[in-house]
């Protein structure tokens, strides 16, 4: 874990992987390879959820470092080719898990196939596969909780008043000599030009107010029964870093799914979940609230769901026990 941190891997990622490795007694070199590989891929603009799926597969399927590194390099090359990384990972992992090809042959096959699709401008045919990034059929979202943001400074209007026109200088009448016997005509004095009227900048429309749970009629009293049922359905699910299903799930995946199955969308990772909603004190906890933990001294790295405010007791995806109930 220290090797990965020293190379710049995100602390919360390292902790999740390291705790999983500790539970299964995975060598430190493997933990460092997973965490560093995640950082390498995200630095190469591979979506974090796709990079996490590579790590999850290595964890669940006991891939050795050689297989992990081979797929990492292959995905890195796919990102350089600007392939759709979710489609690429679906093809790569979906076919490899069928057990018909060795890692090297599978990686080469995926690269050749996607290059052909790119040249022909056709969509790749993908196998059935459920990854961290795979869309899951969910109920219609009624409310989406977004991270708190500072109030932005007022933005000046995009319509600027036109620059002031220079005032015309007075024109001195000039009498031109005319041949005799024609009389000299007096020059006409020009009319003064009125300066342009200032144009008021167009008013910037105010953004529509964001809906709140109260405005949508969402109250914990009505939300709680379904939320509790959803959370209970994950009890006993093994902890898998990056996991989002009943086969394996991590702490923020558990809280996100529990709310998502009740038409409320919250962010995917714990540090972003912490930024949503309203901060409350210990004495104000109630069932359905989220509690956050700073387990590494570098910020939020774990989250749980309060199920009994009198304890208080909460459900969470423990790295050692899976989804379980604990007492604060």
CSV table of C-alpha atoms in Angstrom, one decimal:
chain,number,residue,atom,x,y,z
A,1,UNK,CA,0.0,0.0,0.0
A,2,UNK,CA,2.8,2.4,0.8
A,3,UNK,CA,4.5,1.7,-2.5
A,4,UNK,CA,1.2,2.6,-4.3
A,5,UNK,CA,0.8,5.8,-2.2
A,6,UNK,CA,4.3,6.9,-2.9
A,7,UNK,CA,3.6,6.6,-6.6
A,8,UNK,CA,0.6,8.9,-6.3
A,9,UNK,CA,-2.3,6.4,-6.2
A,10,UNK,CA,-5.5,7.8,-4.5
A,11,UNK,CA,-5.5,7.0,-0.8
A,12,UNK,CA,-9.1,5.8,-0.7
A,13,UNK,CA,-8.4,3.5,-3.6
A,14,UNK,CA,-5.3,2.1,-1.9
A,15,UNK,CA,-7.1,1.5,1.3
A,16,UNK,CA,-10.0,-0.3,-0.3
A,17,UNK,CA,-7.6,-2.6,-2.2
A,18,UNK,CA,-5.3,-3.0,0.8
A,19,UNK,CA,-8.1,-4.0,3.2
A,20,UNK,CA,-9.4,-6.5,0.7
A,21,UNK,CA,-5.9,-7.9,0.3
A,22,UNK,CA,-5.5,-8.1,4.0
A,23,UNK,CA,-8.7,-10.1,4.4
A,24,UNK,CA,-7.5,-12.6,1.7
A,25,UNK,CA,-3.9,-12.4,2.7
A,26,UNK,CA,-2.8,-11.2,-0.7
A,27,UNK,CA,1.0,-10.3,-1.1
A,28,UNK,CA,1.9,-6.7,-0.8
A,29,UNK,CA,3.4,-6.7,-4.3
A,30,UNK,CA,0.1,-7.7,-5.7
A,31,UNK,CA,-1.8,-5.0,-3.8
A,32,UNK,CA,0.7,-2.4,-5.0
A,33,UNK,CA,0.4,-3.6,-8.6
A,34,UNK,CA,-3.4,-3.3,-8.4
A,35,UNK,CA,-3.4,0.2,-6.9
A,36,UNK,CA,-0.7,1.5,-9.2
A,37,UNK,CA,-2.4,-0.1,-12.2
A,38,UNK,CA,-5.6,1.7,-11.4
A,39,UNK,CA,-3.7,5.0,-11.3
A,40,UNK,CA,-1.8,4.3,-14.5
A,41,UNK,CA,-5.1,3.7,-16.3
A,42,UNK,CA,-7.0,6.7,-15.0
A,43,UNK,CA,-3.9,8.9,-15.8
A,44,UNK,CA,-4.3,7.6,-19.4
A,45,UNK,CA,-8.0,8.9,-19.4
A,46,UNK,CA,-9.5,5.4,-18.9
A,47,UNK,CA,-12.8,6.0,-16.9
A,48,UNK,CA,-12.3,5.2,-13.2
A,49,UNK,CA,-15.1,2.7,-13.2
A,50,UNK,CA,-13.4,0.7,-16.1
A,51,UNK,CA,-10.1,0.8,-14.3
A,52,UNK,CA,-11.8,-0.4,-11.1
A,53,UNK,CA,-13.4,-3.3,-13.0
A,54,UNK,CA,-10.0,-4.6,-14.0
A,55,UNK,CA,-8.9,-4.6,-10.4
A,56,UNK,CA,-12.2,-6.2,-9.3
A,57,UNK,CA,-11.8,-9.0,-11.9
A,58,UNK,CA,-8.2,-9.6,-10.7
A,59,UNK,CA,-9.5,-9.8,-7.1
A,60,UNK,CA,-12.5,-12.1,-7.7
A,61,UNK,CA,-10.8,-14.4,-10.3
A,62,UNK,CA,-7.4,-14.6,-8.6
A,63,UNK,CA,-5.5,-13.3,-11.6
A,64,UNK,CA,-1.7,-13.2,-11.2
A,65,UNK,CA,0.2,-10.0,-11.7
A,66,UNK,CA,1.3,-11.0,-15.1
A,67,UNK,CA,-2.3,-11.4,-16.3
A,68,UNK,CA,-3.3,-8.1,-14.6
A,69,UNK,CA,-0.3,-6.2,-16.2
A,70,UNK,CA,-1.0,-7.7,-19.6
A,71,UNK,CA,-4.6,-6.5,-19.6
A,72,UNK,CA,-3.6,-3.2,-18.1
A,73,UNK,CA,-1.2,-2.5,-21.0
A,74,UNK,CA,-3.8,-3.7,-23.5
A,75,UNK,CA,-6.4,-1.3,-22.1
A,76,UNK,CA,-3.8,1.5,-22.1
A,77,UNK,CA,-3.2,0.9,-25.8
A,78,UNK,CA,-7.0,0.8,-26.4
A,79,UNK,CA,-7.3,4.2,-24.7
A,80,UNK,CA,-4.5,5.6,-26.9
A,81,UNK,CA,-6.6,4.4,-29.9
A,82,UNK,CA,-9.6,6.3,-28.5
A,83,UNK,CA,-11.8,3.2,-28.4
A,84,UNK,CA,-14.9,3.3,-26.3
A,85,UNK,CA,-13.4,1.9,-23.1
A,86,UNK,CA,-16.6,0.5,-21.6
A,87,UNK,CA,-17.3,-1.4,-24.8
A,88,UNK,CA,-13.7,-2.5,-25.0
A,89,UNK,CA,-13.6,-3.8,-21.4
A,90,UNK,CA,-16.9,-5.6,-21.9
A,91,UNK,CA,-15.5,-7.4,-25.0
A,92,UNK,CA,-12.1,-8.1,-23.3
A,93,UNK,CA,-13.4,-9.4,-20.0
A,94,UNK,CA,-16.6,-10.9,-21.2
A,95,UNK,CA,-14.9,-13.2,-23.7
A,96,UNK,CA,-11.9,-13.9,-21.5
A,97,UNK,CA,-14.1,-15.1,-18.6
A,98,UNK,CA,-15.6,-17.7,-21.1
A,99,UNK,CA,-12.3,-19.5,-20.6
A,100,UNK,CA,-11.7,-20.2,-24.3
A,101,UNK,CA,-8.5,-18.1,-24.8
A,102,UNK,CA,-5.3,-17.3,-22.9
A,103,UNK,CA,-4.7,-13.7,-21.7
A,104,UNK,CA,-2.3,-12.8,-24.5
A,105,UNK,CA,-4.4,-14.2,-27.2
A,106,UNK,CA,-7.5,-12.6,-25.8
A,107,UNK,CA,-5.9,-9.2,-25.6
A,108,UNK,CA,-4.5,-9.4,-29.1
A,109,UNK,CA,-7.9,-10.5,-30.4
A,110,UNK,CA,-9.7,-7.6,-28.8
A,111,UNK,CA,-7.3,-5.0,-30.2
A,112,UNK,CA,-7.5,-6.4,-33.8
A,113,UNK,CA,-11.3,-6.6,-33.6
A,114,UNK,CA,-11.8,-3.0,-32.4
A,115,UNK,CA,-9.3,-1.7,-35.0
A,116,UNK,CA,-11.4,-3.4,-37.7
A,117,UNK,CA,-14.6,-1.9,-36.3
A,118,UNK,CA,-13.0,1.5,-36.2
A,119,UNK,CA,-11.8,1.2,-39.8
A,120,UNK,CA,-15.2,0.0,-41.0
A,121,UNK,CA,-17.1,2.5,-38.7
A,122,UNK,CA,-19.2,-0.3,-37.3
A,123,UNK,CA,-20.3,-1.0,-33.7
A,124,UNK,CA,-18.6,-3.9,-32.0
A,125,UNK,CA,-20.7,-7.0,-31.1
A,126,UNK,CA,-20.4,-7.4,-27.3
A,127,UNK,CA,-20.8,-10.5,-25.2
A,128,UNK,CA,-23.1,-10.6,-22.1
A,129,UNK,CA,-21.1,-9.1,-19.2
A,130,UNK,CA,-21.9,-7.3,-15.9
A,131,UNK,CA,-19.1,-5.0,-14.8
A,132,UNK,CA,-18.7,-2.2,-12.4
A,133,UNK,CA,-19.4,0.2,-15.2
A,134,UNK,CA,-22.3,-1.7,-16.8
A,135,UNK,CA,-25.7,0.0,-16.7
A,136,UNK,CA,-28.1,-1.6,-14.3
A,137,UNK,CA,-31.9,-1.5,-14.8
A,138,UNK,CA,-33.1,0.8,-12.1
A,139,UNK,CA,-36.3,2.4,-11.2
A,140,UNK,CA,-37.0,5.9,-12.5
A,141,UNK,CA,-34.9,8.4,-10.5
A,142,UNK,CA,-37.1,10.9,-8.7
A,143,UNK,CA,-34.3,12.9,-7.0
A,144,UNK,CA,-30.6,13.2,-7.6
A,145,UNK,CA,-28.5,14.4,-4.7
A,146,UNK,CA,-25.5,16.5,-6.0
A,147,UNK,CA,-22.4,17.6,-4.1
A,148,UNK,CA,-22.6,20.9,-2.4
A,149,UNK,CA,-20.9,23.7,-4.3
A,150,UNK,CA,-19.9,27.2,-3.4
A,151,UNK,CA,-22.1,29.9,-4.8
A,152,UNK,CA,-20.5,31.1,-8.0
A,153,UNK,CA,-19.6,34.7,-8.4
A,154,UNK,CA,-22.0,36.7,-10.6
A,155,UNK,CA,-21.2,36.3,-14.2
A,156,UNK,CA,-21.2,39.6,-16.2
A,157,UNK,CA,-23.7,39.8,-19.1
A,158,UNK,CA,-22.5,38.4,-22.3
A,159,UNK,CA,-24.2,41.4,-24.1
A,160,UNK,CA,-21.9,44.4,-23.9
A,161,UNK,CA,-23.1,48.0,-24.7
A,162,UNK,CA,-21.8,49.2,-28.0
A,163,UNK,CA,-18.8,51.5,-27.8
A,164,UNK,CA,-19.6,55.2,-27.8
A,165,UNK,CA,-19.5,56.8,-31.2
A,166,UNK,CA,-17.1,59.7,-31.5
A,167,UNK,CA,-18.9,63.0,-31.8
A,168,UNK,CA,-18.5,64.7,-35.2
A,169,UNK,CA,-16.5,67.8,-35.3
A,170,UNK,CA,-18.2,70.9,-36.4
A,171,UNK,CA,-17.9,71.5,-40.1
A,172,UNK,CA,-16.8,75.0,-41.1
A,173,UNK,CA,-18.7,76.2,-44.2
A,174,UNK,CA,-16.3,76.6,-47.1
A,175,UNK,CA,-17.2,78.9,-49.9
A,176,UNK,CA,-15.7,77.7,-53.2
A,177,UNK,CA,-14.9,80.3,-55.8
A,178,UNK,CA,-17.3,80.1,-58.8
A,179,UNK,CA,-16.7,81.5,-62.2
A,180,UNK,CA,-18.4,84.8,-62.9
A,181,UNK,CA,-21.2,85.7,-63.3
A,182,UNK,CA,-22.6,82.8,-61.2
A,183,UNK,CA,-23.3,83.8,-57.6
A,184,UNK,CA,-21.7,82.1,-54.7
A,185,UNK,CA,-24.0,79.6,-52.9
A,186,UNK,CA,-23.8,79.5,-49.1
A,187,UNK,CA,-22.9,76.1,-47.7
A,188,UNK,CA,-25.5,74.3,-45.7
A,189,UNK,CA,-24.7,73.9,-42.0
A,190,UNK,CA,-24.9,70.2,-41.1
A,191,UNK,CA,-27.3,69.0,-38.5
A,192,UNK,CA,-25.8,67.8,-35.3
A,193,UNK,CA,-25.6,64.0,-35.0
A,194,UNK,CA,-27.2,62.6,-31.9
A,195,UNK,CA,-25.0,60.3,-29.9
A,196,UNK,CA,-26.3,56.7,-29.8
A,197,UNK,CA,-28.5,55.8,-27.0
A,198,UNK,CA,-26.9,53.4,-24.4
A,199,UNK,CA,-28.1,49.8,-24.7
A,200,UNK,CA,-28.8,48.1,-21.5
A,201,UNK,CA,-27.2,44.7,-21.2
A,202,UNK,CA,-29.6,41.8,-21.5
A,203,UNK,CA,-30.6,40.4,-18.1
A,204,UNK,CA,-29.0,37.0,-17.4
A,205,UNK,CA,-31.8,34.6,-16.5
A,206,UNK,CA,-31.5,33.1,-13.1
A,207,UNK,CA,-31.0,29.3,-13.2
A,208,UNK,CA,-34.1,27.3,-12.2
A,209,UNK,CA,-33.9,26.3,-8.5
A,210,UNK,CA,-32.7,22.7,-7.9
A,211,UNK,CA,-35.4,20.4,-6.6
A,212,UNK,CA,-35.2,19.4,-3.0
A,213,UNK,CA,-36.5,16.2,-1.4
A,214,UNK,CA,-39.1,18.4,0.3
A,215,UNK,CA,-40.3,20.0,-3.0
A,216,UNK,CA,-40.6,16.5,-4.5
A,217,UNK,CA,-42.5,15.2,-1.6
A,218,UNK,CA,-39.7,12.8,-0.5
A,219,UNK,CA,-39.7,12.3,3.2
A,220,UNK,CA,-37.6,9.8,5.1
A,221,UNK,CA,-40.8,8.5,6.8
A,222,UNK,CA,-42.1,7.3,3.4
A,223,UNK,CA,-38.6,6.5,1.9
A,224,UNK,CA,-37.3,4.5,4.9
A,225,UNK,CA,-39.3,1.2,4.5
A,226,UNK,CA,-38.0,0.7,1.0
A,227,UNK,CA,-34.5,1.9,1.9
A,228,UNK,CA,-34.3,-0.5,4.8
A,229,UNK,CA,-35.5,-3.4,2.7
A,230,UNK,CA,-32.9,-2.6,0.0
A,231,UNK,CA,-30.1,-2.3,2.5
A,232,UNK,CA,-31.1,-5.5,4.2
A,233,UNK,CA,-30.9,-7.4,0.9
A,234,UNK,CA,-27.2,-6.8,0.8
A,235,UNK,CA,-26.4,-8.2,4.3
A,236,UNK,CA,-23.8,-10.9,4.0
A,237,UNK,CA,-22.7,-9.8,0.5
A,238,UNK,CA,-18.9,-10.1,0.3
A,239,UNK,CA,-16.8,-7.0,0.2
A,240,UNK,CA,-15.2,-6.4,-3.2
A,241,UNK,CA,-13.5,-3.1,-3.9
A,242,UNK,CA,-15.3,-1.5,-6.9
A,243,UNK,CA,-18.2,-4.0,-6.6
A,244,UNK,CA,-21.7,-2.9,-7.2
A,245,UNK,CA,-23.8,-6.1,-7.1
A,246,UNK,CA,-25.0,-8.8,-4.7
A,247,UNK,CA,-22.0,-10.9,-5.7
A,248,UNK,CA,-19.6,-8.3,-4.3
A,249,UNK,CA,-19.9,-4.7,-3.3
A,250,UNK,CA,-17.9,-1.9,-1.6
A,251,UNK,CA,-19.0,0.6,1.0
A,252,UNK,CA,-20.1,3.4,-1.3
A,253,UNK,CA,-21.6,1.0,-3.8
A,254,UNK,CA,-23.8,-0.4,-1.0
A,255,UNK,CA,-25.1,3.1,0.0
A,256,UNK,CA,-25.6,4.2,-3.6
A,257,UNK,CA,-27.5,1.0,-4.5
A,258,UNK,CA,-29.7,1.2,-1.4
A,259,UNK,CA,-30.8,4.7,-2.3
A,260,UNK,CA,-30.9,4.1,-6.0
A,261,UNK,CA,-33.3,1.2,-5.6
A,262,UNK,CA,-35.6,3.8,-4.0
A,263,UNK,CA,-35.4,6.4,-6.8
A,264,UNK,CA,-32.8,8.6,-5.2
A,265,UNK,CA,-29.5,8.9,-6.9
A,266,UNK,CA,-26.4,9.7,-4.9
A,267,UNK,CA,-22.7,9.9,-6.1
A,268,UNK,CA,-20.7,6.7,-6.5
A,269,UNK,CA,-17.7,7.3,-4.2
A,270,UNK,CA,-17.8,8.0,-0.5
A,271,UNK,CA,-16.0,11.4,-0.6
A,272,UNK,CA,-18.6,12.7,-3.1
A,273,UNK,CA,-21.5,11.3,-1.1
A,274,UNK,CA,-20.1,13.2,1.9
A,275,UNK,CA,-20.4,16.4,-0.1
A,276,UNK,CA,-24.2,15.9,-0.6
A,277,UNK,CA,-27.0,16.7,1.7
A,278,UNK,CA,-26.7,18.7,4.9
A,279,UNK,CA,-24.1,18.0,7.7
A,280,UNK,CA,-25.6,17.1,11.0
A,281,UNK,CA,-24.4,16.5,14.5
A,282,UNK,CA,-24.1,13.2,16.3
A,283,UNK,CA,-27.3,13.8,18.4
A,284,UNK,CA,-29.3,14.6,15.3
A,285,UNK,CA,-28.7,11.2,13.6
A,286,UNK,CA,-31.7,9.3,12.3
A,287,UNK,CA,-32.3,6.2,10.3
A,288,UNK,CA,-31.4,6.6,6.7
A,289,UNK,CA,-28.6,9.1,7.4
A,290,UNK,CA,-25.1,8.4,6.1
A,291,UNK,CA,-22.1,8.3,8.5
A,292,UNK,CA,-18.6,8.8,7.1
A,293,UNK,CA,-15.2,7.8,8.4
A,294,UNK,CA,-11.7,9.1,8.0
A,295,UNK,CA,-9.8,5.9,8.4
A,296,UNK,CA,-6.5,6.9,6.8
A,297,UNK,CA,-6.2,10.5,8.0
A,298,UNK,CA,-6.5,11.9,4.5
A,299,UNK,CA,-10.3,12.6,4.3
A,300,UNK,CA,-13.4,10.5,3.9
A,301,UNK,CA,-12.7,6.9,3.0
A,302,UNK,CA,-15.6,4.9,4.3
A,303,UNK,CA,-19.4,5.3,4.6
A,304,UNK,CA,-22.3,3.5,6.3
A,305,UNK,CA,-26.1,3.8,6.5
A,306,UNK,CA,-27.8,4.4,9.9
A,307,UNK,CA,-30.5,1.8,10.6
A,308,UNK,CA,-31.1,2.6,14.3
A,309,UNK,CA,-30.4,6.1,15.7
A,310,UNK,CA,-30.7,5.0,19.3
A,311,UNK,CA,-27.4,3.0,19.1
A,312,UNK,CA,-26.6,4.3,16.8
A,313,UNK,CA,-26.2,1.2,14.6
A,314,UNK,CA,-25.4,1.2,10.9
A,315,UNK,CA,-25.0,-1.1,7.9
A,316,UNK,CA,-21.8,-0.9,5.9
A,317,UNK,CA,-19.7,-3.0,3.6
A,318,UNK,CA,-16.8,-4.1,5.9
A,319,UNK,CA,-13.6,-5.2,4.2
A,320,UNK,CA,-13.3,-8.1,6.6
A,321,UNK,CA,-17.0,-9.2,7.0
A,322,UNK,CA,-18.8,-8.0,3.9
A,323,UNK,CA,-22.0,-6.1,4.4
A,324,UNK,CA,-22.8,-6.2,8.1
A,325,UNK,CA,-24.3,-4.3,11.0
A,326,UNK,CA,-22.1,-2.4,13.4
A,327,UNK,CA,-22.5,-0.2,16.5
A,328,UNK,CA,-21.0,3.3,16.5
